[in-house]
Structures are given as C-alpha cells and as structure tokens.
Tab-separated table of C-alpha atoms in Angstrom:
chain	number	residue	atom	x	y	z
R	3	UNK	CA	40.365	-18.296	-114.889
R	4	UNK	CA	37.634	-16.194	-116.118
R	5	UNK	CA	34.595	-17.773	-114.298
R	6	UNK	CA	33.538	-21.300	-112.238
R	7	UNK	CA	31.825	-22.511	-115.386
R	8	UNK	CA	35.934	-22.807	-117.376
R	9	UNK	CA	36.539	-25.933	-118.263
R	10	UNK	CA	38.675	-28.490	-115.761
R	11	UNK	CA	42.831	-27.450	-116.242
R	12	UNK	CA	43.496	-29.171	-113.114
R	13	UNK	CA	46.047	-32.055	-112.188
R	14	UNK	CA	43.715	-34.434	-114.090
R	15	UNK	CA	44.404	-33.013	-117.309
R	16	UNK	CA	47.889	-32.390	-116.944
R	17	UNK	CA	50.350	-34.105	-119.244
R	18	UNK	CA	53.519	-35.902	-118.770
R	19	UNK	CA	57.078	-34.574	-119.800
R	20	UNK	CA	58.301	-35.430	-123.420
R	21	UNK	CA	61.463	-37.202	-122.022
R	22	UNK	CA	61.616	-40.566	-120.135
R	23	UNK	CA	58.478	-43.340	-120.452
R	24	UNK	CA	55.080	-42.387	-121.138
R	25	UNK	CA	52.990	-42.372	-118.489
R	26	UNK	CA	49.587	-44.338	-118.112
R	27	UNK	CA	46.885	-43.175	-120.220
R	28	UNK	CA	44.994	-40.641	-117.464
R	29	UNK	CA	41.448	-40.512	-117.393
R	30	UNK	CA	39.415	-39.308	-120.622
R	31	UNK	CA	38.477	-35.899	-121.416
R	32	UNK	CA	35.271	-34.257	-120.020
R	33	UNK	CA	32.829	-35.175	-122.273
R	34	UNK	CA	29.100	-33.744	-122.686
R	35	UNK	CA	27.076	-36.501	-121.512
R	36	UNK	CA	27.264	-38.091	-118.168
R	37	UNK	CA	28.265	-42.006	-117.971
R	38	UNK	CA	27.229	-42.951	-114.306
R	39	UNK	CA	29.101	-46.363	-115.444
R	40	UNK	CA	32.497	-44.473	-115.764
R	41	UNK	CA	32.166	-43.488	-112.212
R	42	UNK	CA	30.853	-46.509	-110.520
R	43	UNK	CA	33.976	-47.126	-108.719
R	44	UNK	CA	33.892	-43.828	-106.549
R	45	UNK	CA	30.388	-44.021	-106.512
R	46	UNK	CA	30.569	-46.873	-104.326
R	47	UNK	CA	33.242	-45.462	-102.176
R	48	UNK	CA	30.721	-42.473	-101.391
R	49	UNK	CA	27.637	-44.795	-100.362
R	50	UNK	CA	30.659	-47.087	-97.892
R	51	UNK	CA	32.059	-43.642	-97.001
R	52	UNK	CA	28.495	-42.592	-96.013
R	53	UNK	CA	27.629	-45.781	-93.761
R	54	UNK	CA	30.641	-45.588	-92.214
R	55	UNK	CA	29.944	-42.399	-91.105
R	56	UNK	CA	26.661	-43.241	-89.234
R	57	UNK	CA	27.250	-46.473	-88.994
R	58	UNK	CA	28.268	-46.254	-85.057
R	59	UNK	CA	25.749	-44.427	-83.223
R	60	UNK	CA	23.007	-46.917	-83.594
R	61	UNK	CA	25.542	-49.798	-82.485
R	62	UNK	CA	27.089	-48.082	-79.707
R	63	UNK	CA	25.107	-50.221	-76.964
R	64	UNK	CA	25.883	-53.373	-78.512
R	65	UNK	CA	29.318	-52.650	-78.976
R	66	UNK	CA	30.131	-50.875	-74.991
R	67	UNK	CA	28.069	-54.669	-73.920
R	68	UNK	CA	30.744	-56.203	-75.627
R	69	UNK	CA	33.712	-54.911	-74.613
R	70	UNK	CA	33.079	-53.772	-71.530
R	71	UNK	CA	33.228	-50.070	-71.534
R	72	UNK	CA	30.137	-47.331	-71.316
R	73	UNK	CA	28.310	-46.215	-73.740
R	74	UNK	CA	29.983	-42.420	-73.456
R	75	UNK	CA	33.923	-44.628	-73.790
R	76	UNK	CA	32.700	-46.009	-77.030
R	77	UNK	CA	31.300	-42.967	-78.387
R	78	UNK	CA	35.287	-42.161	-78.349
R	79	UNK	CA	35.494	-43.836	-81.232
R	80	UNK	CA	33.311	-41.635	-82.949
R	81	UNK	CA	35.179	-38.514	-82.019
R	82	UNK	CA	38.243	-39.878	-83.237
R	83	UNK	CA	37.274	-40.290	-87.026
R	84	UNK	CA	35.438	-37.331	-87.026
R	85	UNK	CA	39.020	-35.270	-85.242
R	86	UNK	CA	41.363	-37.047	-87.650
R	87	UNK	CA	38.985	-36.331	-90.604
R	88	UNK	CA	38.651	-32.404	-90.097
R	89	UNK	CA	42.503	-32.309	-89.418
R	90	UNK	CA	44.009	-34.017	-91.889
R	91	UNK	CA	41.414	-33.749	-94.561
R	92	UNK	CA	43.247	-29.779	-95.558
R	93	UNK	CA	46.605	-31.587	-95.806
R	94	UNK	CA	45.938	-34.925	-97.529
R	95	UNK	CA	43.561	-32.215	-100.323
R	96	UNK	CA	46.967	-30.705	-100.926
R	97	UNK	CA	48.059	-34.128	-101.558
R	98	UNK	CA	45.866	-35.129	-103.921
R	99	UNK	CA	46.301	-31.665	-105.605
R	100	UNK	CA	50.018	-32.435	-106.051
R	101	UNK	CA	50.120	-36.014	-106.468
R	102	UNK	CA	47.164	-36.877	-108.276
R	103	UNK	CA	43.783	-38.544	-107.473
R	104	UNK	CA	44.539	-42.077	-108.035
R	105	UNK	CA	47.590	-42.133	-104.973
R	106	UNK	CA	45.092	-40.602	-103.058
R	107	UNK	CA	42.199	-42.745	-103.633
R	108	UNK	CA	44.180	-45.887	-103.349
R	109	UNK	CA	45.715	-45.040	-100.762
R	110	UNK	CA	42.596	-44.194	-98.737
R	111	UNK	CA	40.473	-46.968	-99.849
R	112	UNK	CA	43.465	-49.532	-98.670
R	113	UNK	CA	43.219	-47.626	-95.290
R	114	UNK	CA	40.258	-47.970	-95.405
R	115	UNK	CA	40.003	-51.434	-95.947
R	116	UNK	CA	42.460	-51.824	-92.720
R	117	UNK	CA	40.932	-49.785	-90.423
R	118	UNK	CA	37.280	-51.717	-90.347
R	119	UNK	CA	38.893	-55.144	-90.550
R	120	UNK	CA	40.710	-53.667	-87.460
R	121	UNK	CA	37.433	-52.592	-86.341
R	122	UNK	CA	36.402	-55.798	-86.491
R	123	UNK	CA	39.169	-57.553	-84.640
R	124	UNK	CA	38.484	-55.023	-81.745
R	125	UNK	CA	38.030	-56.484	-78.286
R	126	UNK	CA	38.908	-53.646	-76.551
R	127	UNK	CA	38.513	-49.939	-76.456
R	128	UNK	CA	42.273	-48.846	-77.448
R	129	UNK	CA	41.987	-50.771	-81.057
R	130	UNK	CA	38.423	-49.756	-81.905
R	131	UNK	CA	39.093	-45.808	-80.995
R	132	UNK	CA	42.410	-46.589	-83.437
R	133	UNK	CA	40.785	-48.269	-85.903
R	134	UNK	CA	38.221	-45.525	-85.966
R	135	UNK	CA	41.226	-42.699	-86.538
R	136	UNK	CA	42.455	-44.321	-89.233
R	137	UNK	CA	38.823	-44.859	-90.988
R	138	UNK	CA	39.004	-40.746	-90.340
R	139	UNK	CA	42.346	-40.812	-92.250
R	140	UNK	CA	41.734	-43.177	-94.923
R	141	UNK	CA	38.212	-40.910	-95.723
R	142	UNK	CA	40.268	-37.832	-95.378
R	143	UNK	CA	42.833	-39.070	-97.764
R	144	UNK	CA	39.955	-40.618	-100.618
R	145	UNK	CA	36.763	-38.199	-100.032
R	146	UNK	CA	38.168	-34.881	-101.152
R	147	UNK	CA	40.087	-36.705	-104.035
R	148	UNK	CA	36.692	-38.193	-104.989
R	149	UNK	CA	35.195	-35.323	-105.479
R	150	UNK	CA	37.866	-33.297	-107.401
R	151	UNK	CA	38.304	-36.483	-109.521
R	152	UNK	CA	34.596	-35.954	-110.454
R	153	UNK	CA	34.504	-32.067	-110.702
R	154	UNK	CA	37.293	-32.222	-113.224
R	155	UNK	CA	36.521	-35.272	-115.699
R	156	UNK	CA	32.555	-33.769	-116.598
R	157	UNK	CA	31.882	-31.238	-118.629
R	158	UNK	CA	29.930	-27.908	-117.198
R	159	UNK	CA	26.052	-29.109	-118.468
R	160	UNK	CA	26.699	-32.332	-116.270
R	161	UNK	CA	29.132	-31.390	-113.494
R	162	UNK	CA	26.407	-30.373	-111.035
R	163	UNK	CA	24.135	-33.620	-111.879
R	164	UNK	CA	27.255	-35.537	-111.202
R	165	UNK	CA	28.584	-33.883	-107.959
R	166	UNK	CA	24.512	-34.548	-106.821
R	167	UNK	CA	24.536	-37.874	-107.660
R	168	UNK	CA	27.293	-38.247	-105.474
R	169	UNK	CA	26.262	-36.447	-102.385
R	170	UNK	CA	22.886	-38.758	-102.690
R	171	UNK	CA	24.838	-41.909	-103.217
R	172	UNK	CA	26.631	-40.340	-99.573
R	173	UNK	CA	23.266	-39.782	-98.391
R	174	UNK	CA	21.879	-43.350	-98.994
R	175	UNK	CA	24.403	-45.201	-96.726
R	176	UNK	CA	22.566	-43.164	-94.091
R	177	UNK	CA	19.112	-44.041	-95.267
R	178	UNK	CA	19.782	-47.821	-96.727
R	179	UNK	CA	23.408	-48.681	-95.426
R	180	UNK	CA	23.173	-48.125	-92.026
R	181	UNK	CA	19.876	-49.896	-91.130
R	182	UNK	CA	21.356	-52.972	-93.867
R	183	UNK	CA	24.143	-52.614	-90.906
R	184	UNK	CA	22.112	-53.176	-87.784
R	185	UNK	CA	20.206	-55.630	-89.390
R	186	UNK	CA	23.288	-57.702	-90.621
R	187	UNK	CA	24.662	-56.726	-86.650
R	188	UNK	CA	21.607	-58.403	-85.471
R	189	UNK	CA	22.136	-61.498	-87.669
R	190	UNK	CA	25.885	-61.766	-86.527
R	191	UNK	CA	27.263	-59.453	-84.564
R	192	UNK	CA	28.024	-55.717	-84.524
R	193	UNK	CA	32.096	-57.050	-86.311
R	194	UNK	CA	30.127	-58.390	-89.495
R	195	UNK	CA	28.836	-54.392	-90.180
R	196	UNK	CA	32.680	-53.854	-90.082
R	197	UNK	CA	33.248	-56.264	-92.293
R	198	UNK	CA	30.753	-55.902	-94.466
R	199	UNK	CA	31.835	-52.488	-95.054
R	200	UNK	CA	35.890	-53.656	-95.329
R	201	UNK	CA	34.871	-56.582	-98.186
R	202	UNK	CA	32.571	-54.247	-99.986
R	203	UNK	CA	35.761	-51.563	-100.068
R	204	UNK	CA	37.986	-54.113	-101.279
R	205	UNK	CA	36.147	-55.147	-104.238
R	206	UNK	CA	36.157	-51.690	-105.276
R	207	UNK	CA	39.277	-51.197	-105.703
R	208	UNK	CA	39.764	-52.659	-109.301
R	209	UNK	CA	37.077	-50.426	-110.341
R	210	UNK	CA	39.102	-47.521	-108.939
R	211	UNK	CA	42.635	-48.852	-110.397
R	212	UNK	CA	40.522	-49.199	-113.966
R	213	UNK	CA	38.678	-45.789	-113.601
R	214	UNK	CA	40.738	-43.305	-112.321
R	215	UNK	CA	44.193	-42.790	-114.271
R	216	UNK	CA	47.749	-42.129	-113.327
R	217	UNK	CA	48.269	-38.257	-113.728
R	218	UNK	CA	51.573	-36.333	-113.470
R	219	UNK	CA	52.501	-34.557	-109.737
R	220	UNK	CA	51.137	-31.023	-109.981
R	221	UNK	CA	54.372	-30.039	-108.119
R	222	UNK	CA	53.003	-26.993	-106.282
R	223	UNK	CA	55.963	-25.224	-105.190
R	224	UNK	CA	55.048	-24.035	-101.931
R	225	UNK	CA	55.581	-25.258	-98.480
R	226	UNK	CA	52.708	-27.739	-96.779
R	227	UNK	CA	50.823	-25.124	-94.831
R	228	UNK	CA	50.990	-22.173	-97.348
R	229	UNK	CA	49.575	-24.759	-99.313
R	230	UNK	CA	46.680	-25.954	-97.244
R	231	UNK	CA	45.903	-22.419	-96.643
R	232	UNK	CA	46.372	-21.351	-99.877
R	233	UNK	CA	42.374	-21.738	-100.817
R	234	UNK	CA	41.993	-18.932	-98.254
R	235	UNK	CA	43.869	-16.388	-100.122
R	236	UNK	CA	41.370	-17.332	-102.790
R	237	UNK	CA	38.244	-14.288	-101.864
R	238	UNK	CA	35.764	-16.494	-103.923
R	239	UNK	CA	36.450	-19.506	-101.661
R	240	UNK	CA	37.271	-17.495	-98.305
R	241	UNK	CA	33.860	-16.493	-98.723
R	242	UNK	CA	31.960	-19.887	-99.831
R	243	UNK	CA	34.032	-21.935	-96.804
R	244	UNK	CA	32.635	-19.149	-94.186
R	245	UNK	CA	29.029	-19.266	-95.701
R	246	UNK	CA	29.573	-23.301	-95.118
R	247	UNK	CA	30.270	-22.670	-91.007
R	248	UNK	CA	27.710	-20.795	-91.008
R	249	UNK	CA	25.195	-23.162	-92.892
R	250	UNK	CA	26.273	-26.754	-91.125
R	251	UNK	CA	25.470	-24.179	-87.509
R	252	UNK	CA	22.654	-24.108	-88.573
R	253	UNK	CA	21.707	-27.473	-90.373
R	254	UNK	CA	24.073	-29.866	-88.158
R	255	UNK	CA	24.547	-27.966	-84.990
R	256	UNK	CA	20.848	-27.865	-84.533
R	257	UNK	CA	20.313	-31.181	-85.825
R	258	UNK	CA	22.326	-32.283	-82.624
R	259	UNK	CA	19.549	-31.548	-81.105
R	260	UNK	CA	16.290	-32.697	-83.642
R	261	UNK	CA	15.984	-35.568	-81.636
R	262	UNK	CA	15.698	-34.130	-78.130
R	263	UNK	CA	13.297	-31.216	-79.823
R	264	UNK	CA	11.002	-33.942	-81.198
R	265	UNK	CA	10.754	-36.133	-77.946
R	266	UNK	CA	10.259	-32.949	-76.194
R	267	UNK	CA	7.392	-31.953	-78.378
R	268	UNK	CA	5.882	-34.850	-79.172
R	269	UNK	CA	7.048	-37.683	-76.920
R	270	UNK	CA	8.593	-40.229	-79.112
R	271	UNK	CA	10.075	-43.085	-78.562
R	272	UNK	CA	13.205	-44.385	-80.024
R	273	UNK	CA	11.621	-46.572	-82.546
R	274	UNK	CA	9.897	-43.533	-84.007
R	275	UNK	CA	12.639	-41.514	-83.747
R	276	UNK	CA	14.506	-44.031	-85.965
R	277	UNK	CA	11.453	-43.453	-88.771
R	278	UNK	CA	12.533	-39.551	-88.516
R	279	UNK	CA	16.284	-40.645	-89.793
R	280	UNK	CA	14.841	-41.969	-92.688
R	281	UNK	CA	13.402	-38.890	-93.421
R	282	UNK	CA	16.517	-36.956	-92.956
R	283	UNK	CA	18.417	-39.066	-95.129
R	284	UNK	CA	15.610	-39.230	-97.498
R	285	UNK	CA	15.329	-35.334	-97.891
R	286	UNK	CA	18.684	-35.131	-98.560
R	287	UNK	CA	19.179	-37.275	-101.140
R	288	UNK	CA	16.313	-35.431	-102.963
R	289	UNK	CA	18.069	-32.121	-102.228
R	290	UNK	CA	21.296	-33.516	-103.767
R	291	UNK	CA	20.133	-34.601	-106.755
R	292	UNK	CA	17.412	-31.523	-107.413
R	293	UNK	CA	20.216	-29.183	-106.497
R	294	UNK	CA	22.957	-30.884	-109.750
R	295	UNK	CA	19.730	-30.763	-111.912
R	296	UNK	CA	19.272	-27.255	-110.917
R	297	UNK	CA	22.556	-25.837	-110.613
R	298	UNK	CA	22.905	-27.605	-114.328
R	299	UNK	CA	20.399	-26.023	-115.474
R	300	UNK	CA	21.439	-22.667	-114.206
R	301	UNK	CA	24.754	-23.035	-115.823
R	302	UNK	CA	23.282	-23.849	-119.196
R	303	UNK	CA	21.350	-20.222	-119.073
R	304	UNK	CA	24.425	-18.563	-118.061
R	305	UNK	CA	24.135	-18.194	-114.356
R	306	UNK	CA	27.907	-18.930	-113.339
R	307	UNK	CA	26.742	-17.250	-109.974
R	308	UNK	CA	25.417	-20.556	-107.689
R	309	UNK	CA	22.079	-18.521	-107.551
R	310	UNK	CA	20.530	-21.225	-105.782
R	311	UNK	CA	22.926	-21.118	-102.211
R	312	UNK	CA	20.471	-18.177	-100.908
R	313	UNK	CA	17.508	-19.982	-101.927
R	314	UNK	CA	18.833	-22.843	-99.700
R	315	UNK	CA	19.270	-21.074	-96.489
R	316	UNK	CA	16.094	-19.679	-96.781
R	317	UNK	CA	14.662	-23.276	-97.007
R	318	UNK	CA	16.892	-24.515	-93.956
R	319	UNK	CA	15.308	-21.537	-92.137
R	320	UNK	CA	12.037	-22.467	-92.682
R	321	UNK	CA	12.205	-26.100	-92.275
R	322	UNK	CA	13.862	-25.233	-88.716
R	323	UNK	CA	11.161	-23.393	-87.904
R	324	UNK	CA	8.649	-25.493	-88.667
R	325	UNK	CA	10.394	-28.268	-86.853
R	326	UNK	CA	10.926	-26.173	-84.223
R	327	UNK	CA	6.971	-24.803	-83.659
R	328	UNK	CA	5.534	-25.982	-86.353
R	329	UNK	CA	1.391	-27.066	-85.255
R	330	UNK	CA	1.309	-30.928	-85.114
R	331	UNK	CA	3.850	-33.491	-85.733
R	332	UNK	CA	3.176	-33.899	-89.385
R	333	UNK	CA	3.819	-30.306	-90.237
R	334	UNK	CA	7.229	-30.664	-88.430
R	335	UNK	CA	8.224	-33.316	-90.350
R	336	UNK	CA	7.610	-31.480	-93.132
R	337	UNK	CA	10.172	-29.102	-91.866
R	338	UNK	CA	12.518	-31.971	-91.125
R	339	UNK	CA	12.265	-33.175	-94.718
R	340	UNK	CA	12.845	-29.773	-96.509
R	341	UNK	CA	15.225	-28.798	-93.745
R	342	UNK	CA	17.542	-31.608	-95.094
R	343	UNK	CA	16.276	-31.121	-98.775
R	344	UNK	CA	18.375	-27.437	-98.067
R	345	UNK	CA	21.057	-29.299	-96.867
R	346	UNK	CA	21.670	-31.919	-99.671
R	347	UNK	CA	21.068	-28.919	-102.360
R	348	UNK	CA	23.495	-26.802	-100.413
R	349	UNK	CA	26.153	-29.490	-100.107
R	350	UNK	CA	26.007	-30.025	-103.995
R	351	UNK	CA	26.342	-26.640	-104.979
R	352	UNK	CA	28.804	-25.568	-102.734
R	353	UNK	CA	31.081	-29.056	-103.951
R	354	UNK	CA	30.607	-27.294	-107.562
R	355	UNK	CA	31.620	-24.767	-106.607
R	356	UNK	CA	34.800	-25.784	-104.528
R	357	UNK	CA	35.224	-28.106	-107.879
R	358	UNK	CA	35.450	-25.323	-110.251
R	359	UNK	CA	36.641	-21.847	-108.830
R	360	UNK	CA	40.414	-22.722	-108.531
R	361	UNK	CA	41.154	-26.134	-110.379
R	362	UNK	CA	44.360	-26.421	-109.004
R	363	UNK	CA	43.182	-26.526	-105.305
R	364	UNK	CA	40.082	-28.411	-106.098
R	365	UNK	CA	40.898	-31.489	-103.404
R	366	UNK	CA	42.116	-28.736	-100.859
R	367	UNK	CA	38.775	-27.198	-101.407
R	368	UNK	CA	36.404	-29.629	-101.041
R	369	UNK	CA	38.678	-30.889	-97.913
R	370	UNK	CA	38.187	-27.410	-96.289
R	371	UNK	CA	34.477	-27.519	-96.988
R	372	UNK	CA	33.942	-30.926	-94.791
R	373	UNK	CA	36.593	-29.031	-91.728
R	374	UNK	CA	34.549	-25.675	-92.242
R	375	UNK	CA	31.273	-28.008	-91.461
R	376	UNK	CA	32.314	-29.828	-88.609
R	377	UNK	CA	33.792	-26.418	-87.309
R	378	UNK	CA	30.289	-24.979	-87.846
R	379	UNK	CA	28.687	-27.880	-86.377
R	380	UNK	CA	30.479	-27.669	-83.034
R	381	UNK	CA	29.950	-24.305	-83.339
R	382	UNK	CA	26.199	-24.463	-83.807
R	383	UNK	CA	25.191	-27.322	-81.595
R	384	UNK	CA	27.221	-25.223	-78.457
R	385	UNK	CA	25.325	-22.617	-79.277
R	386	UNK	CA	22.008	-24.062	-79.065
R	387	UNK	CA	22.828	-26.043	-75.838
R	388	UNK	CA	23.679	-22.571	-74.187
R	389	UNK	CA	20.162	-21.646	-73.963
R	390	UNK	CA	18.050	-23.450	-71.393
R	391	UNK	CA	15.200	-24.577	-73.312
R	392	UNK	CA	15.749	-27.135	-76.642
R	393	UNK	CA	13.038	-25.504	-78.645
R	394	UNK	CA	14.345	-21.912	-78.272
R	395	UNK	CA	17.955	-22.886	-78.927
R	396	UNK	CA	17.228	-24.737	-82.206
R	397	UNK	CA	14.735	-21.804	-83.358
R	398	UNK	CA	16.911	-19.016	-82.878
R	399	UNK	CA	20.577	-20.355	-83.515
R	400	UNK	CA	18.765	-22.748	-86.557
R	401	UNK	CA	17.078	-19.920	-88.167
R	402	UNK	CA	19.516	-16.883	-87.488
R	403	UNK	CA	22.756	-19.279	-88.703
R	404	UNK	CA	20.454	-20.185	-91.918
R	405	UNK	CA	19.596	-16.463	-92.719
R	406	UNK	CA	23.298	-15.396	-92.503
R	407	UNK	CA	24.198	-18.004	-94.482
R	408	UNK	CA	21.465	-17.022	-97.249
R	409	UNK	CA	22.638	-13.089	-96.826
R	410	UNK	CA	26.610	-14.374	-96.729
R	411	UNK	CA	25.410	-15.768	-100.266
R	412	UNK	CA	24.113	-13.363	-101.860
R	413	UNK	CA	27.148	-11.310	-100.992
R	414	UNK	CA	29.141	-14.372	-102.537
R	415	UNK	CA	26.925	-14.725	-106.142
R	416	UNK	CA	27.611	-10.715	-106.132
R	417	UNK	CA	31.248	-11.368	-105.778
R	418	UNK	CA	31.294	-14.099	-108.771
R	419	UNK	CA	28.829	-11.639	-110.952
R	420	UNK	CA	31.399	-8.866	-110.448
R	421	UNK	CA	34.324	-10.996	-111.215
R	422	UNK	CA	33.024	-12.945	-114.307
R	423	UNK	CA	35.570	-12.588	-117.142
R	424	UNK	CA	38.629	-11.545	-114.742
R	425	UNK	CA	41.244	-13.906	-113.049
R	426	UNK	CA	40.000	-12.879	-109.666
R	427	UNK	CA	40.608	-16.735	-108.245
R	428	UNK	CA	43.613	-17.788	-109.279
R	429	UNK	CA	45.473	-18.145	-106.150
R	430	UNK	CA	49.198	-16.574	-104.893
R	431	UNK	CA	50.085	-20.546	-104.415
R	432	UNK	CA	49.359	-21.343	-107.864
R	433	UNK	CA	51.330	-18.680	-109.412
R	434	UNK	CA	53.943	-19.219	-107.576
C-alpha cells in the first residue's frame, strides 16, 4: 500500500468465489459521512467492554465479604482477565483477520454473555477467577475485531472521528458504567452488576448479527505464530507497538500509583479519591474524541504522518509532572485531566493507525497494541515502585517514559513521511 490514508482492502471487503452459493451481503462500502447509527451495535459492546474492565476494583470488598476470601484472593480475578486478554488477544486478531469480524464478534459477545452470568452464579473463588478468564477471552476474541470492523467500513475524512468515538464510548463505562454498577451493587448485590452487564450484552447481539456482515476467510497461508507475529515484520508497526510500551509506562504504570501520590500529597480520603476517577475517565474521553477530530483533520490536509503522537507524549509529560509537584491540589488535577486527555488522544491515533498501515493484519494489530500496553504497564508501574519515594518514581519514570515515547514518534512520522507512495508495509505474511 502506498500510505495509512489507502482506502480499507481488508477481509471486510473481500468477495466471495463465483462458484457455489452467494454469500451474505457483507457490510456496505466506506462511505464519506459517518452514521453513528450503523455502528450502534459495537458501540455498545465498547461502553460493556469498558465497565467490565473497571468494574471489579471498586467491588472487591463486597465481593471477598461474600465469599469468604481476602481482598488480595479476589483481586485474582482481576489478574486473570487481564493475563488471558494480553495472551490470547495476538492469536484470536489473527482470527478475526482470517475468519472475518462477525465469527469473532459473535463469538466473543456470547462468551461474554457466559462468563458474567457465571460471574454471577459465583459463590466461591474458583468460578469467579474462571468466569473472569473467560470475560478476558471473550474481550480478546470481540475488542480487536471491533475495532478493525470500524477502521475498515469508514472512509479516511471520518475514520479517526469514528475510532475516537469509540475509545470515548470505552472510556465512559469507566466514568458512567462503573459507578451505575456500584450503585445498582448497592441496591442488590454486587451479582446484579454482573448481570446487568450479561443482559445488556445479550440484547446486543441482534444489532451485531444485523450490522456486521458475513465476509469470506482471508485464508492467510501461514502457520499461527508466524501469523501473530507477522505485524512485527511490519517496520511501520514494530515501531508504533514499541512507542505504545513505552507510552502506557508512562500513562498506566504511573497511574498505578496516582492514587498513593495524591493521598501522599494531599491526604485524601477514599471518597475524594473516587471524584479524581471521574476526572480520569472524563479527560479521556475528551482526548478520544479531540484526537479523531484532529487526526481527521490532519488527514484531510495531507498529513498521512499521525503528527499528533509526539504532541501527546509531550502532554502526558507535563500532566505527570504537574501531578507529580504541581503547587496545590487544583493545579494537579489539572495535570491529572490533561495527563489522561494524552492518553485518550494517543489511544485513538495509534488504533488509526494499527487500522490502516497493513489492512490485512488490522485485528492482529490493534490486538498487539492492548498486549504492548499491559506489557508497558507492568513495565512502568515496577519501575516506579523501585524507587523509595512515590513522588520521585512517578516524576521520573512518568515523564522520562512520556518523552521517549514523544522522541520514538517523531522517529515513527519520519518513517511514514519517508515511505509515503512505496509499499514499505505490506507484510512477508501477506505476500505469502
């Protein structure tokens, strides 16, 4: 492909064989405008996938009460969605890539489904860690689908406005979903959160079965693990997925710690510290959606370079810093809100980008972006517990990771200026 602006030639727009039955109509061609309507189905995976994902934490003491086990034995259960997510994410992407996005997604949501009505039924510690695996699975197996299935039915001008919408929609079951969850947990118990969030999957799925299209199998001939690596081989991507570890070091490893630097500062108490959520989730569902208007924008003038990903770890440096030792608690809350503003913007972009630079390894992509993050997060939050005071680990781990990240893309834009008009991403997988 000549740049990450082509238009989509992925599995979505593949067509069936002459011989035998005709397939399902797939989903329509890219069009110029953007019809949040069309997408409504995945949208609502996104916010459920985003709750989900927080969902826990604030529930863990109810739930250890309840079954009998500490509070560090239930926190199992979030370590085993977010293990089977990073692992299997690569391999179900090359699945989706193959197979199509509707297997995928249906496959995933009806896992999903499952797993928090199993979640539910817990009364022990064995079925809710389970249960909590196979939510990892069932996200693993729909999320990167969802956002190749987006990438590749809008058009260039909307793409980035679409993949933002998106990330914010993620965002908001942090900000709205997951208190909606404690509150409905205090009303009836912490199994009505679960299924709340099983129902609410469930109804999706007709929207899903109407929305997204059978495709033909891509057919990939390579082996699995070639394939899952294959995005490696790619230098645009190798690039982007190592400026991601080093980003999510710096914006979720020291976020690990945001809530230990702020007590430490400024002595709050958990109620308050619950107000400072709100402003995470809030900044980064403004980042996600300035960052597709943006990026948009950029595109439209002819900038197929993501010129905004430096500009974003310069703002995650700065927000860490003035989080960090920043005069006053409103001034650090300032930092916490553009700190997360970075992160939303960065998220988008980088999804465009993972959406666009080799269509045929779009759901692989995206997959290796969320395993690249959580890599980066462990990464980053041992790195700032290594040093002996909280302030000092978040300033210089936050702000060093962020910098790299900016200078890793500028060295990446410079890469995509220098290749614009060559085939420099087409992958040895994909011409196999």
């Amino acid at each position: 492909m000549g740049s990450i602006s082509d238009p989509p030639t992925g599995p979505e727009s593949a067509t069936a064989p002459s011989a035998g039955p005709p397939p399902a109509p797939g989903p329509k061609a890219p069009s110029e405008g953007f019809d949040r309507l069309r997408y409504a189905g995945v949208f609502t995976l996104l916010f459920l996938f985003g709750t989900e994902t927080f969902l826990v934490s604030p529930l863990l003491p109810t739930i250890s009460d309840d079954i009998g086990v500490s509070e560090a034995a239930a926190a199992s259960s979030v370590t085993a969605y977010v293990l089977a997510y990073a692992i299997a994410a690569p391999f179900l992407g090359l699945a989706s890539d193959r197979f199509g996005r509707r297997r995928a997604l249906v496959v995933g949501t009806v896992l999903f489904v499952l797993s928090n009505a199993a979640a539910a039924l817990s009364t022990g510690l064995a079925l809710l860690v389970v249960s909590r695996a196979v939510a990892g699975l069932a996200a693993a197996a729909a999320g990167p689908a969802i956002w190749a299935h987006i990438a590749e039915t809008t058009s260039d001008k909307v793409r980035g406005r679409a993949l933002g919408l998106g990330m914010a929609l993620f965002s908001c079951g942090q900000v709205v979903g997951v208190p909606l969850g404690g509150f409905l947990a205090g009303l009836a118990g912490w199994r009505s959160a679960f299924w709340a969030l099983a129902i609410g999957t469930a109804l999706a799925i007709p929207l899903l079965l109407r929305q997204v299209g059978r495709t033909a199998a891509q057919g990939v001939a390579v082996g699995a693990v070639k394939g899952v690596l294959a995005g490696w081989r790619v230098p645009v991507l190798r690039d982007a997925l190592l400026v991601n570890t080093a980003f999510h070091g710096a914006n979720l490893g020291a976020y690990t710690f945001l809530g230990a630097l702020l007590v430490h500062r400024f002595d709050l108490s958990v109620e308050q510290l619950g107000l400072v959520g709100v402003v995470v989730g809030a900044g980064s569902v403004a980042g996600s959606l300035l960052g597709g208007r943006l990026g948009d924008r950029a595109r439209a003038a002819g900038r197929d370079d993501i010129p905004l990903l430096p500009v974003w770890g310069v703002l995650l440096a700065l927000g860490v810093v003035l989080a960090a030792v920043g005069p006053g608690l409103p001034l650090a809350l300032v930092g916490v809100a553009l700190w997360f503003v970075a992160s939303g913007g960065f998220v988008t972009d980088q999804q465009t980008l993972a959406g666009t630079a080799a269509p045929e390894l779009r759901a692989t992509s995206s997959a290796w972006l969320t395993s690249t993050m959580y890599a980066g997060t462990g990464l980053g939050a041992w790195a700032v517990g290594a040093f002996t005071g909280v302030t000092a680990g978040t300033l210089v781990v936050g702000t060093g990771l962020a910098l790299a990240a900016a200078f890793g893309a500028l060295l990446l834009g410079a890469r995509l200026r220098r290749t614009s008009g060559a085939d420099p991403v087409s992958p040895p997988a994909a011409r196999a």
